[in-house]
């Protein structure tokens, strides 16, 4: 690691962490070798994910209300599968069987939620969005987790997880794909069996006569489902769909490297979602690896550079950013810190060394902002910081979100492989 040692340094967020955690992570002393500190952080986070985030029935816990002291569901399917993905990374590093067992529980829960005939959604998992959308299904609540589901089949050798993801993908391809646009409809209503084609809960003030296709459909390539389906089945049709969407994404990518026309970005206010664009760029890298075509790599590179502009000098990325450069420094989005780090590591491996400082900042920020493994609240022990503040009737709710941990696990394992390959090979075994 090329960055200066962090001994004795307190970041601005560490003051907040001191309040939330009781004390900073003294269980990972600064005098430890860097690679050992990373392995310890991965173990603490994976212990938390396996025992707290993944429940006994396999369903993930998502958002912990720091004021009320209770958990709240929100897009459970993709969050659960991403936690499984992080646990699988920790398992391959450490060999700890509890991590694999928890990831398998999560996968078993995920595939158990498929609609059965005669429901019109038969084959699709019932990935209710939750929150204000209730039982409505947003396509990315499925696809944002399918890479974790395919990874589970790879690690366990059991094809049933990937087969379930393929069935969902087939339903989506049959019922939601707009080939001429390279987009998929977003919203499906399991109560009526309807695919929403002329309205959107994300644009409630726009009527059917005025709605744009970009308001009811998106690339929805997050999680690179059709690339995984192509690899798993050998069916070239899935690759063709995946690449057709990737080509249309290049056409629609803005000069700033982002996809501003699609929610949860907002072209009117210039709001930038902290993870959405990384998802789409990650899929572009998958397209590059499938084809070797530089146009996909350059598309991902543009997003990597955009995310580098959003990271502050301490390594933080915040939830509310805007295309004109403004940032509201309120919610600390550890998942974006880690996910950007994953994107930058892949771009670095592709030959772009301009992100080395950003990668080091991401690693340092996560290590400096992890809840203590001995925190008095077991709902927080070992988690990587990822806050979100929401207004409620008469007050506010402040949440710690699971995804700081799931993405943090994946990034730190990949970071260890990149910077300390011998240590990554040995884990702490």
PDB file of C-alpha atoms in Angstrom, residues 131-255:
ATOM      1  CA  UNK A 131     -41.130   1.217   1.355  1.00  0.00           C
ATOM      2  CA  UNK A 132     -43.528   3.478  -0.618  1.00  0.00           C
ATOM      3  CA  UNK A 133     -43.722   0.995  -3.540  1.00  0.00           C
ATOM      4  CA  UNK A 134     -45.065  -1.799  -1.362  1.00  0.00           C
ATOM      5  CA  UNK A 135     -45.514  -5.066  -3.265  1.00  0.00           C
ATOM      6  CA  UNK A 136     -44.478  -3.616  -6.626  1.00  0.00           C
ATOM      7  CA  UNK A 137     -41.377  -5.249  -8.104  1.00  0.00           C
ATOM      8  CA  UNK A 138     -38.598  -3.110  -9.528  1.00  0.00           C
ATOM      9  CA  UNK A 139     -36.494  -5.116 -12.002  1.00  0.00           C
ATOM     10  CA  UNK A 140     -33.224  -4.129 -10.373  1.00  0.00           C
ATOM     11  CA  UNK A 141     -34.399  -5.428  -7.006  1.00  0.00           C
ATOM     12  CA  UNK A 142     -33.841  -8.755  -8.753  1.00  0.00           C
ATOM     13  CA  UNK A 143     -30.840  -8.092 -10.988  1.00  0.00           C
ATOM     14  CA  UNK A 144     -28.753  -6.172  -8.455  1.00  0.00           C
ATOM     15  CA  UNK A 145     -28.399  -9.460  -6.587  1.00  0.00           C
ATOM     16  CA  UNK A 146     -28.191 -12.076  -9.321  1.00  0.00           C
ATOM     17  CA  UNK A 147     -24.399 -11.871  -9.566  1.00  0.00           C
ATOM     18  CA  UNK A 148     -24.287 -13.056  -5.952  1.00  0.00           C
ATOM     19  CA  UNK A 149     -26.680 -15.878  -6.816  1.00  0.00           C
ATOM     20  CA  UNK A 150     -24.524 -17.049  -9.744  1.00  0.00           C
ATOM     21  CA  UNK A 151     -21.452 -16.773  -7.523  1.00  0.00           C
ATOM     22  CA  UNK A 152     -23.130 -19.056  -4.984  1.00  0.00           C
ATOM     23  CA  UNK A 153     -23.598 -21.731  -7.637  1.00  0.00           C
ATOM     24  CA  UNK A 154     -19.959 -21.349  -8.665  1.00  0.00           C
ATOM     25  CA  UNK A 155     -18.629 -21.690  -5.128  1.00  0.00           C
ATOM     26  CA  UNK A 156     -20.953 -24.496  -3.993  1.00  0.00           C
ATOM     27  CA  UNK A 157     -21.129 -26.348  -7.302  1.00  0.00           C
ATOM     28  CA  UNK A 158     -24.912 -26.491  -6.926  1.00  0.00           C
ATOM     29  CA  UNK A 159     -26.621 -25.204 -10.094  1.00  0.00           C
ATOM     30  CA  UNK A 160     -30.037 -24.655  -8.508  1.00  0.00           C
ATOM     31  CA  UNK A 161     -29.249 -21.062  -7.526  1.00  0.00           C
ATOM     32  CA  UNK A 162     -28.127 -20.029 -11.006  1.00  0.00           C
ATOM     33  CA  UNK A 163     -31.040 -21.944 -12.542  1.00  0.00           C
ATOM     34  CA  UNK A 164     -33.475 -19.857 -10.503  1.00  0.00           C
ATOM     35  CA  UNK A 165     -31.763 -16.647 -11.635  1.00  0.00           C
ATOM     36  CA  UNK A 166     -32.034 -17.860 -15.245  1.00  0.00           C
ATOM     37  CA  UNK A 167     -35.781 -18.420 -14.839  1.00  0.00           C
ATOM     38  CA  UNK A 168     -36.184 -14.858 -13.577  1.00  0.00           C
ATOM     39  CA  UNK A 169     -34.072 -13.594 -16.453  1.00  0.00           C
ATOM     40  CA  UNK A 170     -36.146 -15.517 -18.987  1.00  0.00           C
ATOM     41  CA  UNK A 171     -39.362 -14.037 -17.603  1.00  0.00           C
ATOM     42  CA  UNK A 172     -37.912 -10.531 -17.777  1.00  0.00           C
ATOM     43  CA  UNK A 173     -36.682 -11.058 -21.320  1.00  0.00           C
ATOM     44  CA  UNK A 174     -40.083 -12.326 -22.421  1.00  0.00           C
ATOM     45  CA  UNK A 175     -42.178  -9.709 -20.654  1.00  0.00           C
ATOM     46  CA  UNK A 176     -40.131  -6.545 -20.114  1.00  0.00           C
ATOM     47  CA  UNK A 177     -37.530  -6.192 -22.896  1.00  0.00           C
ATOM     48  CA  UNK A 178     -37.717  -3.439 -25.525  1.00  0.00           C
ATOM     49  CA  UNK A 179     -35.136  -4.560 -28.090  1.00  0.00           C
ATOM     50  CA  UNK A 180     -35.448  -1.478 -30.275  1.00  0.00           C
ATOM     51  CA  UNK A 181     -34.588   0.693 -27.261  1.00  0.00           C
ATOM     52  CA  UNK A 182     -32.123  -1.598 -25.498  1.00  0.00           C
ATOM     53  CA  UNK A 183     -34.181  -1.107 -22.327  1.00  0.00           C
ATOM     54  CA  UNK A 184     -36.338  -3.120 -19.938  1.00  0.00           C
ATOM     55  CA  UNK A 185     -39.520  -1.937 -18.279  1.00  0.00           C
ATOM     56  CA  UNK A 186     -38.953  -1.204 -14.614  1.00  0.00           C
ATOM     57  CA  UNK A 187     -42.086  -1.993 -12.636  1.00  0.00           C
ATOM     58  CA  UNK A 188     -44.255  -5.117 -12.315  1.00  0.00           C
ATOM     59  CA  UNK A 189     -47.352  -5.508 -10.181  1.00  0.00           C
ATOM     60  CA  UNK A 190     -47.775  -9.038  -8.791  1.00  0.00           C
ATOM     61  CA  UNK A 191     -51.245  -8.231  -7.477  1.00  0.00           C
ATOM     62  CA  UNK A 192     -52.588  -7.562 -10.990  1.00  0.00           C
ATOM     63  CA  UNK A 193     -50.031  -9.403 -13.130  1.00  0.00           C
ATOM     64  CA  UNK A 194     -49.319  -6.155 -14.984  1.00  0.00           C
ATOM     65  CA  UNK A 195     -46.092  -4.754 -16.414  1.00  0.00           C
ATOM     66  CA  UNK A 196     -46.219  -0.967 -16.124  1.00  0.00           C
ATOM     67  CA  UNK A 197     -45.598   0.485 -19.581  1.00  0.00           C
ATOM     68  CA  UNK A 198     -47.203   3.932 -19.388  1.00  0.00           C
ATOM     69  CA  UNK A 199     -46.648   5.146 -15.813  1.00  0.00           C
ATOM     70  CA  UNK A 200     -44.057   5.003 -13.071  1.00  0.00           C
ATOM     71  CA  UNK A 201     -44.128   5.363  -9.291  1.00  0.00           C
ATOM     72  CA  UNK A 202     -40.807   7.172  -9.649  1.00  0.00           C
ATOM     73  CA  UNK A 203     -42.497   9.863 -11.789  1.00  0.00           C
ATOM     74  CA  UNK A 204     -45.910  10.171 -10.119  1.00  0.00           C
ATOM     75  CA  UNK A 205     -46.790  13.503 -11.698  1.00  0.00           C
ATOM     76  CA  UNK A 206     -46.380  12.343 -15.302  1.00  0.00           C
ATOM     77  CA  UNK A 207     -49.456  10.930 -17.042  1.00  0.00           C
ATOM     78  CA  UNK A 208     -49.530   8.199 -19.708  1.00  0.00           C
ATOM     79  CA  UNK A 209     -49.817  10.739 -22.523  1.00  0.00           C
ATOM     80  CA  UNK A 210     -46.599  12.508 -21.478  1.00  0.00           C
ATOM     81  CA  UNK A 211     -44.472   9.680 -20.120  1.00  0.00           C
ATOM     82  CA  UNK A 212     -41.104   9.066 -21.808  1.00  0.00           C
ATOM     83  CA  UNK A 213     -39.724   5.601 -22.427  1.00  0.00           C
ATOM     84  CA  UNK A 214     -36.718   6.532 -20.270  1.00  0.00           C
ATOM     85  CA  UNK A 215     -39.119   7.109 -17.374  1.00  0.00           C
ATOM     86  CA  UNK A 216     -40.730   3.664 -17.526  1.00  0.00           C
ATOM     87  CA  UNK A 217     -37.757   1.639 -18.752  1.00  0.00           C
ATOM     88  CA  UNK A 218     -34.026   1.584 -18.085  1.00  0.00           C
ATOM     89  CA  UNK A 219     -30.996  -0.432 -19.234  1.00  0.00           C
ATOM     90  CA  UNK A 220     -31.490  -2.454 -16.036  1.00  0.00           C
ATOM     91  CA  UNK A 221     -28.123  -4.112 -16.658  1.00  0.00           C
ATOM     92  CA  UNK A 222     -27.116  -3.769 -13.025  1.00  0.00           C
ATOM     93  CA  UNK A 223     -25.776  -7.101 -11.837  1.00  0.00           C
ATOM     94  CA  UNK A 224     -24.974  -8.116 -15.487  1.00  0.00           C
ATOM     95  CA  UNK A 225     -27.657 -10.821 -15.377  1.00  0.00           C
ATOM     96  CA  UNK A 226     -27.613 -11.688 -19.075  1.00  0.00           C
ATOM     97  CA  UNK A 227     -23.828 -11.957 -19.190  1.00  0.00           C
ATOM     98  CA  UNK A 228     -24.010 -14.461 -16.325  1.00  0.00           C
ATOM     99  CA  UNK A 229     -26.871 -16.305 -18.016  1.00  0.00           C
ATOM    100  CA  UNK A 230     -24.830 -16.543 -21.214  1.00  0.00           C
ATOM    101  CA  UNK A 231     -21.825 -17.954 -19.388  1.00  0.00           C
ATOM    102  CA  UNK A 232     -23.894 -20.381 -17.336  1.00  0.00           C
ATOM    103  CA  UNK A 233     -26.077 -21.775 -20.127  1.00  0.00           C
ATOM    104  CA  UNK A 234     -23.863 -21.279 -23.173  1.00  0.00           C
ATOM    105  CA  UNK A 235     -26.855 -19.704 -24.928  1.00  0.00           C
ATOM    106  CA  UNK A 236     -25.500 -16.946 -27.189  1.00  0.00           C
ATOM    107  CA  UNK A 237     -28.870 -15.206 -27.263  1.00  0.00           C
ATOM    108  CA  UNK A 238     -28.287 -13.935 -23.732  1.00  0.00           C
ATOM    109  CA  UNK A 239     -24.918 -12.470 -24.718  1.00  0.00           C
ATOM    110  CA  UNK A 240     -26.541 -10.806 -27.723  1.00  0.00           C
ATOM    111  CA  UNK A 241     -29.141  -9.123 -25.490  1.00  0.00           C
ATOM    112  CA  UNK A 242     -26.514  -8.065 -22.957  1.00  0.00           C
ATOM    113  CA  UNK A 243     -24.308  -6.511 -25.639  1.00  0.00           C
ATOM    114  CA  UNK A 244     -27.214  -4.812 -27.403  1.00  0.00           C
ATOM    115  CA  UNK A 245     -28.082  -3.093 -24.127  1.00  0.00           C
ATOM    116  CA  UNK A 246     -24.417  -2.192 -23.595  1.00  0.00           C
ATOM    117  CA  UNK A 247     -24.283  -0.551 -27.038  1.00  0.00           C
ATOM    118  CA  UNK A 248     -27.383   1.530 -26.327  1.00  0.00           C
ATOM    119  CA  UNK A 249     -25.864   2.568 -22.997  1.00  0.00           C
ATOM    120  CA  UNK A 250     -22.881   4.034 -24.832  1.00  0.00           C
ATOM    121  CA  UNK A 251     -25.250   6.096 -26.971  1.00  0.00           C
ATOM    122  CA  UNK A 252     -27.082   7.377 -23.891  1.00  0.00           C
ATOM    123  CA  UNK A 253     -24.046   8.025 -21.670  1.00  0.00           C
ATOM    124  CA  UNK A 254     -23.618  11.722 -20.918  1.00  0.00           C
ATOM    125  CA  UNK A 255     -20.366  13.617 -21.395  1.00  0.00           C
TER     126      UNK A 255
END
